[in-house]
Coordinates of N, CA and C in Angstrom, one line a residue:
X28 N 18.0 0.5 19.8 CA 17.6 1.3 18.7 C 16.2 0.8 18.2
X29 N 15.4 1.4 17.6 CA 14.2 1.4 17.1 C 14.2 0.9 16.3
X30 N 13.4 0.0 15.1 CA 13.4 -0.2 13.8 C 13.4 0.9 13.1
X31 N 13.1 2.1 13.2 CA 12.6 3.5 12.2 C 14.3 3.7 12.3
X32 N 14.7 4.1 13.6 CA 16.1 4.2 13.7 C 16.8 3.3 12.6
X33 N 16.9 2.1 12.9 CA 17.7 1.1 11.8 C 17.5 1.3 10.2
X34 N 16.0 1.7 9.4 CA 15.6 1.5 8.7 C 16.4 3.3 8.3
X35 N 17.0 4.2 9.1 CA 16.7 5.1 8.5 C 18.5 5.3 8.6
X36 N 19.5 4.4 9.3 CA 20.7 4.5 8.9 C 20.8 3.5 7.9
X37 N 20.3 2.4 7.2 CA 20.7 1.6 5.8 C 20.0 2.7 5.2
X38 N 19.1 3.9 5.0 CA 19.0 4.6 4.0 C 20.5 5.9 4.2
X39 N 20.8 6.3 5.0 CA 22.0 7.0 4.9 C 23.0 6.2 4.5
X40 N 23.4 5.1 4.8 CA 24.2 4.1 4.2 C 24.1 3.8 2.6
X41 N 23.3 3.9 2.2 CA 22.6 3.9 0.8 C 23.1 5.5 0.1
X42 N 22.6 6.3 1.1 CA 22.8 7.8 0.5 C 24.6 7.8 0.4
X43 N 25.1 7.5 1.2 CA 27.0 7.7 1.5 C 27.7 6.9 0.5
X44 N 27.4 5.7 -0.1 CA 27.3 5.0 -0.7 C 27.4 5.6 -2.4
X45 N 25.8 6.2 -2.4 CA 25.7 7.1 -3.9 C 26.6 7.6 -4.4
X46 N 26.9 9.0 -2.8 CA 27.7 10.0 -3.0 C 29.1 9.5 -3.4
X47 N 29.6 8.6 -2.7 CA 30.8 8.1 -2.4 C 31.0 7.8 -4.2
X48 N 30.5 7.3 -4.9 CA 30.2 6.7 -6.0 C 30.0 7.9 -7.3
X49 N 29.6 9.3 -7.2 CA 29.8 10.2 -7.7 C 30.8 10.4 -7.6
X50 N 31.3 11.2 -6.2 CA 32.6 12.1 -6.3 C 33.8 10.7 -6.5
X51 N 33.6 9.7 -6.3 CA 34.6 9.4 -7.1 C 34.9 8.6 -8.7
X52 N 33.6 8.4 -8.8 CA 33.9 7.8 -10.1 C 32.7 8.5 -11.1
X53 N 32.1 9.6 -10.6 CA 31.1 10.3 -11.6 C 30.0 9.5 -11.8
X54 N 29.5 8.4 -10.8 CA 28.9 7.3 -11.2 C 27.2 7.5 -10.4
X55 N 26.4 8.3 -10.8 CA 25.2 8.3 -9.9 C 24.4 6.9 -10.1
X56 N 24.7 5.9 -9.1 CA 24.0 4.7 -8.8 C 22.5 4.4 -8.8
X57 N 21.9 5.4 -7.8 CA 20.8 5.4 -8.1 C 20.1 6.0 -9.2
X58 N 20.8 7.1 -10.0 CA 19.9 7.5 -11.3 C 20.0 6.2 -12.7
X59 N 21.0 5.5 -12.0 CA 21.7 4.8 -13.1 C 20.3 3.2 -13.0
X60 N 19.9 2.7 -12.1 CA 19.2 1.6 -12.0 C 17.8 2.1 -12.0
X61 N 17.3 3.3 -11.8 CA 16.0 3.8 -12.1 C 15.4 4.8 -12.9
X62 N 16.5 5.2 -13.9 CA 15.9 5.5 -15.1 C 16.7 7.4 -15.2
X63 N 17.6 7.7 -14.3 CA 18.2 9.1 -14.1 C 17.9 10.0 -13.4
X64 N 18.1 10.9 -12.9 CA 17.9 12.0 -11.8 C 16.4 12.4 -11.5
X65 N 16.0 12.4 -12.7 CA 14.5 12.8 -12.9 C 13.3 12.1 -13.0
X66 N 13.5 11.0 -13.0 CA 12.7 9.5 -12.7 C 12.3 10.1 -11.6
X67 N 10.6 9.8 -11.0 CA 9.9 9.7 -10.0 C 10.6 8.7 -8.8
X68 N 11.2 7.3 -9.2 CA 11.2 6.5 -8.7 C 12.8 7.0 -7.9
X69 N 13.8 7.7 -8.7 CA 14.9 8.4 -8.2 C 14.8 9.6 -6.9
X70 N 13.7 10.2 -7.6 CA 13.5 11.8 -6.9 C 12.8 11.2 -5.5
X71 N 11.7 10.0 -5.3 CA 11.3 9.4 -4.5 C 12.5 8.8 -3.0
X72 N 13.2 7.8 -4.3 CA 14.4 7.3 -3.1 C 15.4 8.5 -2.5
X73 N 15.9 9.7 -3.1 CA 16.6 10.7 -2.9 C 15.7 11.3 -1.7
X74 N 14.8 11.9 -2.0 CA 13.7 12.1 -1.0 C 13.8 11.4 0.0
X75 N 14.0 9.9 0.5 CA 13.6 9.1 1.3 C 15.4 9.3 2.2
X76 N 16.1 9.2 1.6 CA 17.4 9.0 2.1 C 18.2 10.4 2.6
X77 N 17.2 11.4 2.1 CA 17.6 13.1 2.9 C 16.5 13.0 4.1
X78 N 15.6 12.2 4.3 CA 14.5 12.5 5.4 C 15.0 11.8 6.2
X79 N 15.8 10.4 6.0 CA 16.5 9.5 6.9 C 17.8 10.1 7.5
X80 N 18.3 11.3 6.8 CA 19.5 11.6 7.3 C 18.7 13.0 8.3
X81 N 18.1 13.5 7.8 CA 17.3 14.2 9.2 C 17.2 13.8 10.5
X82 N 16.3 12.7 10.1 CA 16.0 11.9 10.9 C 17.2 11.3 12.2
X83 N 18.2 10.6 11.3 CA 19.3 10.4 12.3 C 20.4 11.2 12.6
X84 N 20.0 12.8 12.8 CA 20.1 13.7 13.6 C 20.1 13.6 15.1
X85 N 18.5 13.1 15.1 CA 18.4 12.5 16.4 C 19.2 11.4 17.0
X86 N 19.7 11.1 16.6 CA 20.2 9.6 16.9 C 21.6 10.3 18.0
X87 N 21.9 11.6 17.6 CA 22.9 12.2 18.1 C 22.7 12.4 19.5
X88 N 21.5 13.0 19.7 CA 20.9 12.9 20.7 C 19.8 12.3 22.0
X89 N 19.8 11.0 21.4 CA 19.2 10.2 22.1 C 19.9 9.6 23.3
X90 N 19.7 9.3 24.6 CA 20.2 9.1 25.8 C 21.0 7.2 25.8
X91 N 22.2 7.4 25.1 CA 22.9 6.1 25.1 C 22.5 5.3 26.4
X92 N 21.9 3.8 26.1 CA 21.9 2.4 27.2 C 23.0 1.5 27.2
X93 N 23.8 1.4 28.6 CA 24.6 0.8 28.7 C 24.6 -0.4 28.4
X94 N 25.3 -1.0 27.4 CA 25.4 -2.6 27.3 C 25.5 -3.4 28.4
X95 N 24.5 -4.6 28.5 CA 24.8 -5.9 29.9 C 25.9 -6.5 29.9
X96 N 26.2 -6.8 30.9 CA 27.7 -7.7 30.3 C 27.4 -8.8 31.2
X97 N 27.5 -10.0 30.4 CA 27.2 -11.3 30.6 C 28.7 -11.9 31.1
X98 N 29.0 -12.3 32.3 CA 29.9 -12.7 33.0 C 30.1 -13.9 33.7

């Protein structure tokens, strides 16, 4: 996997995380440490973590490499 790859499932992990954190405790995490929904710095990260889930879209489709096995 690529770094962009890696860097863009810890932002879906981040996004699943939020959500998981709304629907069950009403609790938006990230509006809550950067100032609320409407903060640039929120709308920014929300932005970043829907482009990453785009993104690893591809990941669905990319041609799996067989792990070496050291014996």
């Amino acid at each position: 996997m690529t770094a962009i790859d890696n860097i863009s499932l810890v932002l879906v992990i981040i996004g699943a995380l939020n959500w998981g954190s709304i629907g069950l405790f009403g609790f938006d995490i990230v509006a809550a440490l950067f100032g609320g929904q409407l903060s640039v710095i929120s709308r920014i990260i929300y932005s970043l973590v829907g482009i990453a889930g785009l993104w690893s879209i591809t990941l669905l489709f990319k041609e799996k490499v067989p792990m070496s096995s050291d014996r």
